[in-house]
Tab-separated table of N, CA and C in Angstrom:
chain	number	residue	atom	x	y	z
I	1	MET	N	40.316	39.603	-5.130
I	1	MET	CA	40.491	40.069	-4.765
I	1	MET	C	40.941	41.692	-4.414
I	2	ARG	N	39.320	41.930	-4.429
I	2	ARG	CA	38.299	43.216	-3.313
I	2	ARG	C	39.548	43.004	-1.822
I	3	GLN	N	40.351	41.200	-0.982
I	3	GLN	CA	40.968	41.486	0.196
I	3	GLN	C	41.928	41.541	-0.198
I	4	VAL	N	42.278	41.420	-1.562
I	4	VAL	CA	43.766	41.611	-1.448
I	4	VAL	C	43.747	42.967	-1.726
I	5	LEU	N	42.927	44.073	-1.681
I	5	LEU	CA	43.594	45.829	-2.562
I	5	LEU	C	43.379	46.016	-0.681
I	6	LEU	N	41.916	45.642	-0.356
I	6	LEU	CA	42.325	45.950	1.102
I	6	LEU	C	43.259	46.325	2.326
I	7	ASN	N	43.428	45.001	1.912
I	7	ASN	CA	45.436	44.961	2.466
I	7	ASN	C	46.449	45.418	2.864
I	8	ILE	N	45.806	46.166	1.124
I	8	ILE	CA	47.566	47.103	1.243
I	8	ILE	C	46.875	48.276	1.390
I	9	VAL	N	45.443	48.716	1.394
I	9	VAL	CA	44.830	49.659	1.260
I	9	VAL	C	45.788	49.667	3.281
I	10	ILE	N	44.768	49.205	3.863
I	10	ILE	CA	45.045	49.320	5.365
I	10	ILE	C	46.607	49.019	5.479
I	11	ALA	N	47.806	48.719	4.911
I	11	ALA	CA	49.200	48.983	5.473
I	11	ALA	C	49.557	50.365	5.061
I	12	PHE	N	48.742	49.962	4.204
I	12	PHE	CA	49.798	51.271	3.456
I	12	PHE	C	48.366	53.021	4.457
I	13	LEU	N	47.336	52.924	4.514
I	13	LEU	CA	46.845	54.091	6.382
I	13	LEU	C	47.640	53.572	7.147
I	14	TRP	N	48.165	51.956	7.353
I	14	TRP	CA	48.515	52.442	8.950
I	14	TRP	C	50.737	52.834	8.739
I	15	VAL	N	51.107	52.634	7.613
I	15	VAL	CA	52.479	53.603	7.598
I	15	VAL	C	52.273	54.698	7.479
I	16	LEU	N	50.763	55.744	6.735
I	16	LEU	CA	50.059	56.949	7.535
I	16	LEU	C	49.886	57.644	8.595
I	17	PHE	N	48.909	56.097	9.328
I	17	PHE	CA	49.001	57.238	10.600
I	17	PHE	C	50.166	56.529	12.006
I	18	GLN	N	51.102	56.703	11.265
I	18	GLN	CA	52.474	56.338	12.132
I	18	GLN	C	53.399	57.351	12.128
I	19	ASP	N	53.029	58.400	11.127
I	19	ASP	CA	53.921	60.086	11.831
I	19	ASP	C	55.666	59.289	11.214
I	20	GLU	N	55.833	58.678	10.820
I	20	GLU	CA	57.351	59.047	10.565
I	20	GLU	C	57.798	59.167	9.120
I	21	ASP	N	59.196	59.474	9.416
I	21	ASP	CA	59.182	60.805	8.319
I	21	ASP	C	59.985	60.066	6.960
I	22	SER	N	59.701	59.132	6.372
I	22	SER	CA	60.706	58.135	5.325
I	22	SER	C	59.134	57.268	5.674
I	23	PHE	N	59.145	55.905	4.313
I	23	PHE	CA	58.192	54.721	4.662
I	23	PHE	C	59.372	54.179	4.279
I	24	LYS	N	59.025	52.666	6.160
I	24	LYS	CA	59.210	51.800	6.593
I	24	LYS	C	58.951	50.236	5.773
I	25	LEU	N	59.703	49.737	5.163
I	25	LEU	CA	58.880	48.418	5.018
I	25	LEU	C	58.983	47.586	5.504
I	26	SER	N	58.883	48.117	7.160
I	26	SER	CA	58.416	47.057	8.376
I	26	SER	C	57.248	47.178	8.934
I	27	THR	N	56.842	48.475	8.784
I	27	THR	CA	55.898	49.711	9.495
I	27	THR	C	54.700	49.382	8.387
I	28	PHE	N	54.764	49.249	7.037
I	28	PHE	CA	53.522	48.187	5.841
I	28	PHE	C	53.652	47.289	6.985
I	29	PHE	N	55.012	45.914	6.565
I	29	PHE	CA	54.596	44.248	6.795
I	29	PHE	C	53.607	44.676	8.559
I	30	ALA	N	54.404	45.445	9.722
I	30	ALA	CA	52.307	45.652	10.129
I	30	ALA	C	51.686	45.915	9.899
I	31	GLY	N	51.162	46.930	9.292
I	31	GLY	CA	49.979	47.125	8.921
I	31	GLY	C	49.844	46.642	7.593
I	32	TYR	N	50.053	45.352	7.505
I	32	TYR	CA	49.337	44.156	6.409
I	32	TYR	C	49.697	42.941	7.360
I	33	LEU	N	49.769	42.483	8.274
I	33	LEU	CA	49.795	41.933	9.441
I	33	LEU	C	48.204	42.293	9.975
I	34	ILE	N	48.405	43.381	10.180
I	34	ILE	CA	47.062	43.458	10.776
I	34	ILE	C	45.441	43.793	10.210
I	35	GLY	N	45.954	43.887	8.833
I	35	GLY	CA	44.425	44.664	7.415
I	35	GLY	C	44.410	42.795	7.612
I	36	ILE	N	45.235	41.425	7.635
I	36	ILE	CA	44.645	39.885	7.558
I	36	ILE	C	43.906	40.044	8.339
I	37	LEU	N	44.714	39.843	9.484
I	37	LEU	CA	43.981	40.167	11.011
I	37	LEU	C	42.054	40.143	10.992
I	38	VAL	N	42.242	41.820	10.640
I	38	VAL	CA	40.519	43.236	10.001
I	38	VAL	C	39.939	41.982	8.685
I	39	ILE	N	41.284	41.812	7.984
I	39	ILE	CA	39.309	41.173	6.757
I	39	ILE	C	39.552	39.476	7.289
I	40	TYR	N	40.176	38.730	8.156
I	40	TYR	CA	39.333	38.044	8.912
I	40	TYR	C	38.945	37.855	9.485
I	41	ILE	N	38.598	38.886	10.397
I	41	ILE	CA	37.021	38.463	11.227
I	41	ILE	C	35.872	39.686	10.419
I	42	LEU	N	36.382	39.834	9.185
I	42	LEU	CA	35.406	40.890	8.455
I	42	LEU	C	35.013	39.632	7.588
I	43	HIS	N	36.076	38.800	6.729
I	43	HIS	CA	35.558	38.267	5.516
I	43	HIS	C	33.658	37.636	5.106
I	44	ARG	N	33.325	36.982	6.209
I	44	ARG	CA	32.270	36.459	5.791
I	44	ARG	C	31.173	37.746	5.632
I	45	PHE	N	31.160	38.723	5.406
I	45	PHE	CA	30.871	40.045	4.708
I	45	PHE	C	30.416	40.795	2.719
I	46	PHE	N	31.945	39.446	3.053
I	46	PHE	CA	32.489	39.716	1.892
I	46	PHE	C	31.790	38.759	0.837
I	47	GLY	N	31.135	37.906	1.228
I	47	GLY	CA	30.579	37.161	0.213
I	47	GLY	C	31.550	36.547	-0.278
I	48	GLN	N	32.858	36.303	0.615
I	48	GLN	CA	34.076	35.389	-0.899
I	48	GLN	C	34.677	34.707	0.760
I	49	GLN	N	35.125	33.580	0.242
I	49	GLN	CA	36.358	32.556	1.038
I	49	GLN	C	37.378	33.542	1.857
I	50	PHE	N	38.485	33.949	2.603
I	50	PHE	CA	38.531	34.331	3.030
I	50	PHE	C	40.618	34.333	2.319
I	51	TYR	N	40.863	35.360	1.944
I	51	TYR	CA	41.553	35.377	0.795
I	51	TYR	C	42.642	34.184	1.102
I	52	LEU	N	43.603	33.968	2.445
I	52	LEU	CA	44.822	33.259	1.877
I	52	LEU	C	44.529	31.592	2.527
I	53	LYS	N	43.344	31.442	2.153
I	53	LYS	CA	42.832	29.952	2.403
I	53	LYS	C	43.643	29.817	0.846
I	54	LYS	N	43.222	30.355	-0.596
I	54	LYS	CA	43.558	30.259	-1.588
I	54	LYS	C	44.941	29.918	-1.656
I	55	VAL	N	45.274	31.059	-1.357
I	55	VAL	CA	47.090	31.144	-1.475
I	55	VAL	C	48.019	29.879	-0.826
I	56	TRP	N	46.829	29.564	0.539
I	56	TRP	CA	47.219	28.035	1.587
I	56	TRP	C	46.744	27.222	0.254
I	57	VAL	N	46.256	27.201	-0.388
I	57	VAL	CA	46.201	25.564	-1.464
I	57	VAL	C	46.991	26.338	-2.583
I	58	GLY	N	47.015	27.477	-2.608
I	58	GLY	CA	48.084	27.239	-3.523
I	58	GLY	C	50.227	26.871	-3.753
I	59	ILE	N	50.140	27.158	-2.786
I	59	ILE	CA	51.310	26.460	-2.173
I	59	ILE	C	50.927	24.875	-1.908
I	60	LYS	N	49.789	24.397	-1.186
I	60	LYS	CA	50.118	23.142	-0.976
I	60	LYS	C	50.147	22.259	-2.177
I	61	PHE	N	49.184	22.758	-3.344
I	61	PHE	CA	48.986	22.530	-4.634
I	61	PHE	C	51.185	22.632	-5.334
I	62	LEU	N	50.978	23.741	-4.969
I	62	LEU	CA	51.796	23.713	-5.499
I	62	LEU	C	53.653	22.269	-5.675
I	63	ALA	N	52.740	22.443	-3.705
I	63	ALA	CA	54.345	21.151	-3.031
I	63	ALA	C	53.642	19.302	-3.405
I	64	VAL	N	52.967	19.785	-3.401
I	64	VAL	CA	52.740	18.304	-3.746
I	64	VAL	C	52.418	17.766	-5.896
I	65	TYR	N	53.023	18.413	-7.265
I	65	TYR	CA	52.928	18.695	-7.981
I	65	TYR	C	54.702	18.751	-8.180
I	66	LEU	N	55.126	19.340	-6.870
I	66	LEU	CA	57.138	18.946	-7.527
I	66	LEU	C	57.846	18.229	-6.912
I	67	TYR	N	56.728	17.122	-6.350
I	67	TYR	CA	56.230	16.315	-5.480
I	67	TYR	C	56.225	15.024	-5.947
I	68	GLN	N	55.533	15.183	-7.138
I	68	GLN	CA	54.686	14.192	-8.077
I	68	GLN	C	55.580	14.033	-9.000
I	69	LEU	N	56.517	15.405	-9.432
I	69	LEU	CA	57.327	15.589	-11.219
I	69	LEU	C	58.265	14.870	-10.380
I	70	ILE	N	59.071	15.627	-9.212
I	70	ILE	CA	60.040	14.632	-8.850
I	70	ILE	C	60.167	13.059	-8.741
I	71	THR	N	59.324	12.182	-8.041
I	71	THR	CA	59.454	11.233	-7.877
I	71	THR	C	58.882	10.666	-9.051
I	72	SER	N	58.340	11.024	-10.395
I	72	SER	CA	57.630	9.964	-11.285
I	72	SER	C	59.134	10.441	-12.349
I	73	SER	N	59.517	12.048	-12.285
I	73	SER	CA	61.018	11.727	-13.177
I	73	SER	C	62.267	11.099	-12.838
I	74	MET	N	62.147	10.936	-11.275
I	74	MET	CA	63.027	8.686	-11.210
I	74	MET	C	62.397	8.318	-11.386
I	75	THR	N	61.210	7.782	-11.168
I	75	THR	CA	61.239	6.335	-11.477
I	75	THR	C	61.706	6.903	-13.501
I	76	THR	N	60.826	7.459	-13.841
I	76	THR	CA	61.431	7.282	-15.658
I	76	THR	C	62.395	7.248	-15.771
I	77	ILE	N	63.913	7.966	-15.641
I	77	ILE	CA	64.829	7.737	-15.500
I	77	ILE	C	64.951	6.915	-15.291
I	78	ASN	N	65.198	5.691	-13.774
I	78	ASN	CA	65.162	4.425	-13.025
I	78	ASN	C	64.170	3.451	-15.123
I	79	TYR	N	63.050	3.341	-15.242
I	79	TYR	CA	62.875	2.940	-16.378
I	79	TYR	C	63.578	2.855	-17.791
I	80	ILE	N	64.213	4.096	-18.112
I	80	ILE	CA	65.253	4.356	-19.205
I	80	ILE	C	66.460	3.561	-19.110
I	81	LEU	N	66.509	3.770	-17.887
I	81	LEU	CA	68.632	3.400	-17.409
I	81	LEU	C	68.147	1.691	-17.080
I	82	PHE	N	68.035	1.365	-16.776
I	82	PHE	CA	67.843	0.294	-16.059
I	82	PHE	C	66.870	-0.775	-15.978
I	83	LYS	N	65.705	-0.491	-16.787
I	83	LYS	CA	64.341	-1.479	-17.069
I	83	LYS	C	64.374	-2.166	-17.877
I	84	THR	N	64.095	-0.909	-19.564
I	84	THR	CA	64.311	-0.812	-20.316
I	84	THR	C	63.320	-2.454	-20.884
I	85	LYS	N	63.347	-4.191	-20.440
I	85	LYS	CA	63.150	-4.763	-20.404
I	85	LYS	C	61.762	-4.876	-20.231
I	86	ASP	N	61.814	-4.184	-18.161
I	86	ASP	CA	59.899	-4.643	-18.118
I	86	ASP	C	59.813	-3.616	-18.489
I	87	LEU	N	59.723	-2.828	-18.955
I	87	LEU	CA	58.231	-1.892	-18.942
I	87	LEU	C	56.802	-2.771	-20.209
I	88	ASN	N	56.403	-1.848	-19.750
I	88	ASN	CA	54.956	-2.137	-19.894
I	88	ASN	C	53.974	-1.342	-19.927
I	89	PRO	N	54.322	-0.993	-20.667
I	89	PRO	CA	53.345	0.653	-21.065
I	89	PRO	C	51.727	-0.186	-21.965
I	90	GLY	N	50.747	0.903	-22.025
I	90	GLY	CA	49.977	0.676	-21.818
I	90	GLY	C	48.744	1.310	-21.344
I	91	LEU	N	46.678	1.673	-21.681
I	91	LEU	CA	46.208	1.926	-21.375
I	91	LEU	C	45.956	2.092	-19.281
I	92	VAL	N	45.207	3.340	-19.006
I	92	VAL	CA	44.993	2.944	-17.892
I	92	VAL	C	43.452	4.239	-17.995
I	93	THR	N	42.293	4.342	-18.023
I	93	THR	CA	41.210	5.103	-17.995
I	93	THR	C	40.684	6.055	-16.329
I	94	TYR	N	40.191	6.574	-16.427
I	94	TYR	CA	40.310	7.557	-15.075
I	94	TYR	C	38.928	8.044	-14.974
I	95	GLU	N	38.224	7.416	-14.034
I	95	GLU	CA	36.846	8.599	-14.160
I	95	GLU	C	37.117	9.819	-13.523
I	96	THR	N	36.323	11.104	-13.664
I	96	THR	CA	36.608	12.937	-13.547
I	96	THR	C	35.281	12.956	-12.539
I	97	MET	N	35.531	13.581	-11.079
I	97	MET	CA	34.280	13.570	-10.623
I	97	MET	C	34.131	16.206	-11.183
I	98	LEU	N	35.028	16.440	-12.049
I	98	LEU	CA	35.588	17.252	-12.422
I	98	LEU	C	34.264	18.124	-13.944
I	99	ASP	N	33.791	18.881	-13.833
I	99	ASP	CA	32.931	19.722	-14.267
I	99	ASP	C	32.824	20.842	-15.130
I	100	ASN	N	33.722	21.461	-15.308
I	100	ASN	CA	34.376	23.103	-16.034
I	100	ASN	C	34.882	22.571	-16.354
I	101	ASP	N	35.061	23.241	-18.013
I	101	ASP	CA	36.035	23.062	-18.880
I	101	ASP	C	37.732	23.039	-18.361
I	102	TRP	N	37.762	24.174	-17.643
I	102	TRP	CA	38.922	24.854	-17.407
I	102	TRP	C	39.876	24.111	-15.894
I	103	GLU	N	38.908	23.671	-15.330
I	103	GLU	CA	39.216	21.950	-14.693
I	103	GLU	C	39.922	20.849	-14.753
I	104	VAL	N	38.581	20.463	-16.573
I	104	VAL	CA	39.463	18.922	-16.943
I	104	VAL	C	40.829	19.387	-17.749
I	105	THR	N	40.755	21.247	-18.133
I	105	THR	CA	41.659	21.449	-19.560
I	105	THR	C	43.485	21.529	-18.512
I	106	PHE	N	43.409	21.765	-16.925
I	106	PHE	CA	44.021	22.112	-15.743
I	106	PHE	C	44.466	20.748	-15.291
I	107	LEU	N	43.632	19.544	-15.656
I	107	LEU	CA	44.052	18.822	-15.137
I	107	LEU	C	44.574	17.585	-16.399
I	108	THR	N	44.330	18.170	-17.064
I	108	THR	CA	44.361	17.419	-18.921
I	108	THR	C	46.395	17.847	-18.468
I	109	LEU	N	46.413	18.478	-18.087
I	109	LEU	CA	47.729	19.675	-18.846
I	109	LEU	C	48.774	18.997	-17.561
I	110	LEU	N	48.441	19.331	-16.435
I	110	LEU	CA	48.779	18.148	-14.962
I	110	LEU	C	50.003	16.352	-14.855
I	111	ILE	N	48.720	16.415	-15.904
I	111	ILE	CA	48.657	14.290	-16.319
I	111	ILE	C	50.055	14.735	-17.457
I	112	ILE	N	49.927	15.216	-18.423
I	112	ILE	CA	50.506	15.788	-19.606
I	112	ILE	C	52.181	16.186	-18.986
I	113	ILE	N	52.328	16.436	-17.928
I	113	ILE	CA	53.333	16.997	-17.511
I	113	ILE	C	54.287	16.155	-16.872
I	114	THR	N	53.178	15.449	-16.192
I	114	THR	CA	53.865	14.677	-15.718
I	114	THR	C	55.300	13.325	-15.943
I	115	PRO	N	55.898	13.560	-16.062
I	115	PRO	CA	56.144	12.397	-16.576
I	115	PRO	C	56.221	10.148	-17.097
I	116	GLY	N	55.998	9.984	-18.191
I	116	GLY	CA	55.458	8.431	-17.991
I	116	GLY	C	54.238	8.605	-18.281
I	117	SER	N	53.372	9.392	-18.400
I	117	SER	CA	51.951	9.441	-18.641
I	117	SER	C	51.886	10.790	-19.786
I	118	THR	N	50.199	9.925	-20.329
I	118	THR	CA	50.205	11.933	-21.216
I	118	THR	C	48.647	10.980	-21.503
I	119	VAL	N	47.758	12.483	-21.732
I	119	VAL	CA	46.592	11.986	-21.886
I	119	VAL	C	46.597	12.189	-23.461
I	120	ILE	N	45.545	11.029	-23.530
I	120	ILE	CA	45.804	9.917	-24.588
I	120	ILE	C	44.446	11.254	-26.221
I	121	ARG	N	42.959	10.331	-24.821
I	121	ARG	CA	41.692	11.008	-25.464
I	121	ARG	C	40.882	11.147	-23.701
I	122	ILE	N	40.195	12.385	-24.149
I	122	ILE	CA	38.884	11.970	-23.302
I	122	ILE	C	37.494	12.458	-23.949
I	123	SER	N	36.640	11.674	-22.807
I	123	SER	CA	35.168	11.420	-23.514
I	123	SER	C	34.522	12.040	-24.145
I	124	LYS	N	33.653	12.699	-25.016
I	124	LYS	CA	32.788	13.474	-24.865
I	124	LYS	C	31.825	14.310	-23.879
I	125	GLU	N	31.671	13.483	-23.266
I	125	GLU	CA	30.783	14.103	-21.947
I	125	GLU	C	32.037	14.005	-21.182
I	126	LYS	N	33.298	13.913	-21.100
I	126	LYS	CA	34.486	14.728	-20.602
I	126	LYS	C	34.367	14.323	-18.724
I	127	LYS	N	34.088	13.399	-19.125
I	127	LYS	CA	34.071	12.493	-17.663
I	127	LYS	C	35.453	11.428	-17.699
I	128	LYS	N	35.594	11.039	-18.549
I	128	LYS	CA	36.308	10.324	-18.481
I	128	LYS	C	38.415	10.084	-19.099
I	129	PHE	N	39.191	10.199	-19.034
I	129	PHE	CA	40.300	10.390	-19.158
I	129	PHE	C	41.198	8.740	-20.429
I	130	PHE	N	41.656	8.527	-20.887
I	130	PHE	CA	42.812	7.657	-22.069
I	130	PHE	C	43.929	8.285	-21.487
I	131	ILE	N	44.590	7.305	-21.155
I	131	ILE	CA	46.371	7.981	-20.098
I	131	ILE	C	46.591	6.658	-20.334
I	132	HIS	N	48.104	7.003	-22.148
I	132	HIS	CA	48.809	5.909	-22.151
I	132	HIS	C	50.043	6.573	-20.577
I	133	ALA	N	50.450	5.145	-20.533
I	133	ALA	CA	51.689	4.990	-18.943
I	133	ALA	C	52.868	4.238	-19.928
I	134	ILE	N	54.112	4.521	-18.369
I	134	ILE	CA	54.876	3.484	-19.162
I	134	ILE	C	55.467	2.381	-18.997
I	135	ASP	N	54.108	1.979	-17.990
I	135	ASP	CA	54.270	1.293	-16.990
I	135	ASP	C	52.705	1.083	-15.902
I	136	VAL	N	51.747	-0.376	-16.540
I	136	VAL	CA	50.812	0.308	-16.823
I	136	VAL	C	50.206	-1.548	-15.680
I	137	SER	N	51.790	-1.838	-15.345
I	137	SER	CA	51.508	-2.707	-13.917
I	137	SER	C	50.848	-2.966	-13.034
I	138	GLU	N	50.025	-3.694	-11.571
I	138	GLU	CA	48.961	-3.093	-10.574
I	138	GLU	C	49.961	-2.607	-9.845
I	139	LYS	N	50.982	-2.412	-10.244
I	139	LYS	CA	51.534	-1.586	-8.604
I	139	LYS	C	51.900	0.004	-9.018
I	140	GLU	N	52.010	-0.058	-9.743
I	140	GLU	CA	52.236	1.439	-11.232
I	140	GLU	C	51.266	2.454	-11.935
I	141	LYS	N	50.378	0.796	-11.625
I	141	LYS	CA	49.353	1.857	-12.018
I	141	LYS	C	48.625	2.330	-10.937
I	142	GLN	N	48.054	2.012	-9.962
I	142	GLN	CA	47.831	2.951	-8.568
I	142	GLN	C	48.019	3.693	-8.156
I	143	LYS	N	49.690	4.068	-8.193
I	143	LYS	CA	50.837	5.301	-8.568
I	143	LYS	C	49.971	6.027	-9.004
I	144	LEU	N	49.918	5.912	-10.369
I	144	LEU	CA	49.195	6.886	-11.031
I	144	LEU	C	47.896	7.346	-10.931
I	145	LEU	N	47.104	7.119	-10.524
I	145	LEU	CA	45.743	6.908	-10.989
I	145	LEU	C	45.565	7.391	-9.057
I	146	LYS	N	46.281	6.866	-7.998
I	146	LYS	CA	46.395	7.722	-7.051
I	146	LYS	C	46.496	9.399	-6.592
I	147	SER	N	47.989	9.259	-7.562
I	147	SER	CA	48.531	11.452	-7.594
I	147	SER	C	47.126	11.638	-8.865
I	148	ILE	N	46.947	11.151	-9.896
I	148	ILE	CA	45.833	11.926	-10.511
I	148	ILE	C	44.383	12.037	-9.326
I	149	ARG	N	44.611	11.461	-8.509
I	149	ARG	CA	42.878	11.794	-7.603
I	149	ARG	C	43.532	13.102	-7.411
I	150	GLN	N	44.645	12.802	-6.836
I	150	GLN	CA	45.530	14.165	-5.878
I	150	GLN	C	45.378	15.498	-6.588
I	151	TYR	N	45.704	15.805	-7.680
I	151	TYR	CA	45.072	16.528	-8.745
I	151	TYR	C	43.545	16.886	-8.275
I	152	GLU	N	43.636	16.176	-8.867
I	152	GLU	CA	41.960	15.889	-9.187
I	152	GLU	C	41.448	16.716	-7.541
I	153	GLY	N	41.229	16.638	-6.061
I	153	GLY	CA	41.175	17.217	-5.022
I	153	GLY	C	41.906	18.143	-5.151
I	154	LEU	N	42.718	18.680	-4.857
I	154	LEU	CA	43.588	19.647	-4.766
I	154	LEU	C	42.967	21.003	-6.078
I	155	ILE	N	42.136	19.949	-7.156
I	155	ILE	CA	41.744	21.255	-8.434
I	155	ILE	C	40.392	21.813	-7.837
I	156	LEU	N	39.743	21.119	-6.776
I	156	LEU	CA	38.170	21.063	-6.921
I	156	LEU	C	38.699	21.719	-5.114
I	157	GLU	N	39.988	22.085	-4.396
I	157	GLU	CA	40.030	22.888	-3.451
I	157	GLU	C	40.149	24.415	-4.186
I	158	VAL	N	40.931	24.352	-5.695
I	158	VAL	CA	41.011	25.322	-5.263
I	158	VAL	C	39.622	26.404	-6.435
I	159	ALA	N	39.124	25.390	-6.667
I	159	ALA	CA	37.831	25.587	-7.370
I	159	ALA	C	36.418	26.602	-6.612
I	160	GLU	N	37.182	26.279	-5.089
I	160	GLU	CA	35.489	26.146	-4.641
I	160	GLU	C	35.594	27.624	-4.050
């Protein structure tokens, strides 16, 4: 948070030092880019990661989630419309590496929001998820576990 505020202050100082008659967004943007460069060079002195890395992880997380949401929605619609006799619902277990309560909660929400699967129970140690899936055939089960591992990796990346 400090890095973002410092970057905005650098951008405003850049606008002030340009000796222009009015505030120009292009000058502010140029100052913001210069601030990014300055903060990137000095970020190791803040004792934190460079803040744009978190922004990049957030964008990547959003892209992966939207892709998973669209593909799982299409799969669920396909099952509902065309394969109602081929449904093979069942339970899948998944062991997680996540430690914090908010990480486990976030992973649970991501699994619940994704169509075709829902978390039924989490073990007391918060290490094992019991997930109900619309199809537990080997192929679909592997796809579900792969997407959950992908979510988990992104959560770990955000938590760094």
